[in-house]
Amino acid sequence: MHLTGQARLAGVIGWPVAHSRSPLLHGTWLARHAIDGAYLPLPVHPDDFPACVAALVRMGFAGVNVTIPHKQAAFALCDEVCPGALRAGAVNTLVFRDGAILGSNTDGTGFLANLRAHDIDPAAGPALVLGAGGAARAIGAALADCGIPVTYCNRTHERATTLATTLSGRAIRWDDRAAALSDHALLVNTTALGMSGHAALDLTLDAAPPSLAVADIVYVPLETGLLAAARARGLRTAGGLGMLLHQAVPGFAAWFGVTPVVDNELYRIVAADLAG
Ligand SMILES: NC(=O)c1ccc[n+]([C@@H]2O[C@H](COP(=O)([O-])OP(=O)(O)OC[C@H]3O[C@@H](n4cnc5c(N)ncnc54)[C@H](OP(=O)(O)O)[C@@H]3O)[C@@H](O)[C@H]2O)c1
């Protein structure tokens, strides 16, 4: 596909950004739909973030994804944010329209879409969320918006209680995570534990009811120790790569005017790149 002078432009801003699979993901969709557009990796230092976003608006970009460490700074720059982003206090998707910056947070909706793609009903019962960082906040807000009671459990207990207060959930102590499984329909790991280069998540699933669904948002490796243990017990599981793919859909639709599909081929393309 050759770009014309009218090509639509979008990208991902992060620091660093070289590890991001978003250019591959959006590039695959652009090629599939033969769209006159491009999606670029945009490494931007935090000190330069507001000026760079303002420049992209003026240069006619359709919008950008925002990743670590800019999600809160991007929230502060928005002229309008969607309710989910307001609850999460952070945005990961910016749409530029008539000089205004519209922000949304698609991590939570992407997480829910991935559960449904795995035939897991998020509303089946209470959810136990491990972690209290940015991803926990976005996912907790999305679950709460569906009316699902959420329990937060985090190594640093104060962060779990703060999140529980903000999102009308409850908090339990980190040491109580294994025993709490019996009271929940969904377990979500939003900590970095289990990710390559990090310690494993220390959690026995002995108290898990057979109906428990287990989601891990870590996607390197694709099958974390938690997912492998859950599968071995016959529990339903959903991995982090699916969430990454689903969270990208609304941005692409807004920037390029086509709602793309998350399918097995896309999963294989990004998974192969991660494995390489
Ligand atoms: N699949 C996707 O699309 C997607 C999207 C976003 C994020 N993620 C992944 O989700 C993970 C978290 O991202 P984030 O943005 O929420 O990060 P974050 O804001 O830095 O939060 C990290 C969380 O991990 C916990 N943690 C870190 N090391 C720990 C340890 N040794 N023991 C116990 N808890 C530990 C932290 O607990 P403390 O509060 O005690 O420090 C905190 O709750 C990352 O692996 C990221 O790659 C995936």
Coordinates of N, CA and C and ligand atoms in Angstrom, one line a residue, residues 68 71 107 130-136 154-156 159 174 189-193 195 198-199 216-219 240-241 243-245 247, ligand 1:
I68 N 2.9 3.6 28.7 CA 3.8 4.0 29.8 C 4.9 4.9 29.4
K71 N 0.2 7.8 30.5 CA -1.3 7.7 30.6 C -2.0 8.7 31.4
D107 N -8.5 0.0 28.0 CA -8.0 -1.2 28.7 C -9.1 -2.1 29.3
L130 N -6.1 -9.0 41.5 CA -4.8 -9.0 42.1 C -4.0 -7.8 41.5
G131 N -3.6 -6.9 42.4 CA -2.9 -5.7 41.9 C -3.7 -4.4 42.1
A132 N -3.1 -3.3 42.1 CA -3.8 -2.0 42.3 C -3.1 -0.9 41.5
G133 N -2.5 -1.3 40.4 CA -1.8 -0.3 39.6 C -2.8 0.3 38.5
G134 N -2.2 0.8 37.5 CA -3.0 1.4 36.4 C -3.9 0.5 35.8
A135 N -3.5 -0.7 35.5 CA -4.3 -1.7 34.8 C -5.5 -2.2 35.7
A136 N -5.1 -2.4 37.0 CA -6.2 -2.8 37.9 C -7.3 -1.7 38.0
N154 N -3.7 -6.5 47.0 CA -2.4 -6.0 46.5 C -1.3 -6.1 47.5
R155 N -0.1 -6.3 47.0 CA 1.0 -6.4 48.0 C 1.0 -5.2 48.9
T156 N 0.9 -4.0 48.4 CA 0.9 -2.8 49.2 C -0.6 -2.6 49.5
R159 N -2.8 0.6 48.8 CA -3.2 0.9 47.4 C -4.5 0.2 47.0
W174 N -3.0 -9.2 51.0 CA -2.3 -10.0 50.0 C -2.2 -11.4 50.5
N189 N -5.3 -11.5 37.3 CA -4.0 -11.0 37.7 C -3.6 -9.8 36.9
T190 N -3.5 -8.6 37.6 CA -3.1 -7.4 36.9 C -1.7 -7.0 37.4
T191 N -1.1 -7.8 38.2 CA 0.3 -7.5 38.7 C 1.3 -7.9 37.6
A192 N 2.5 -7.4 37.7 CA 3.5 -7.8 36.8 C 4.1 -9.2 37.1
L193 N 3.6 -9.9 38.1 CA 4.1 -11.2 38.5 C 3.8 -12.2 37.4
M195 N 5.3 -12.3 34.6 CA 5.9 -11.8 33.3 C 7.3 -12.2 33.2
H198 N 10.2 -11.2 35.7 CA 9.7 -10.9 37.0 C 9.5 -12.2 37.7
A199 N 9.3 -12.1 39.1 CA 9.0 -13.3 39.9 C 7.7 -14.0 39.4
D216 N -5.3 -13.6 33.0 CA -4.0 -12.9 33.3 C -3.8 -11.9 32.3
I217 N -3.5 -10.7 32.6 CA -3.3 -9.7 31.6 C -1.8 -9.6 31.1
V218 N -0.9 -10.3 31.8 CA 0.4 -10.5 31.4 C 0.4 -11.2 30.1
Y219 N 1.2 -10.8 29.0 CA 1.2 -11.6 27.8 C 2.6 -12.0 27.3
G240 N -3.5 -12.4 28.3 CA -3.3 -11.0 28.1 C -3.2 -10.5 26.7
L241 N -2.7 -11.4 25.8 CA -2.6 -10.9 24.4 C -4.0 -10.5 23.8
M243 N -6.5 -9.3 25.3 CA -6.9 -8.0 25.8 C -6.2 -6.9 25.0
L244 N -4.9 -7.1 24.8 CA -4.1 -6.1 24.0 C -4.7 -5.9 22.6
L245 N -5.1 -7.0 22.0 CA -5.7 -6.9 20.7 C -7.1 -6.1 20.7
Q247 N -8.2 -4.1 23.0 CA -8.2 -2.7 23.5 C -7.9 -1.8 22.3
Ligands
LIG1 N1 -2.7 -7.2 28.2 C1 -2.7 -5.9 28.2 O1 -3.3 -5.3 27.2 C2 -2.1 -5.1 29.3 C3 -2.5 -3.7 29.5 C4 -1.9 -3.0 30.5 C5 -1.0 -3.6 31.4 N2 -0.6 -4.9 31.1 C6 0.3 -5.6 32.0 O2 -0.2 -5.5 33.3 C7 0.9 -5.4 34.3 C8 0.6 -4.3 35.2 O3 0.6 -3.1 34.5 P1 0.3 -1.7 35.3 O4 0.3 -0.6 34.3 O5 -1.0 -1.8 36.1 O6 1.6 -1.6 36.2 P2 1.7 -0.7 37.6 O7 0.8 0.4 37.6 O8 3.2 -0.5 37.8 O9 1.2 -1.8 38.7 C9 2.0 -2.9 39.0 C10 1.2 -3.8 40.0 O10 2.0 -5.0 40.2 C11 2.3 -5.2 41.6 N3 3.6 -5.8 41.8 C12 4.7 -5.5 41.1 N4 5.7 -6.3 41.6 C13 5.2 -7.1 42.6 C14 5.7 -8.1 43.4 N5 7.0 -8.5 43.4 N6 4.8 -8.8 44.3 C15 3.5 -8.4 44.3 N7 3.0 -7.4 43.5 C16 3.8 -6.8 42.7 C17 2.2 -3.8 42.2 O11 2.0 -3.9 43.6 P3 2.5 -2.7 44.6 O12 1.4 -1.7 44.5 O13 2.6 -3.4 45.9 O14 3.8 -2.2 44.1 C18 1.1 -3.2 41.4 O15 -0.2 -3.6 41.9 C19 2.2 -5.3 33.4 O16 2.8 -6.6 33.4 C20 1.7 -4.9 32.1 O17 2.5 -5.3 31.0 C21 -1.2 -5.6 30.1

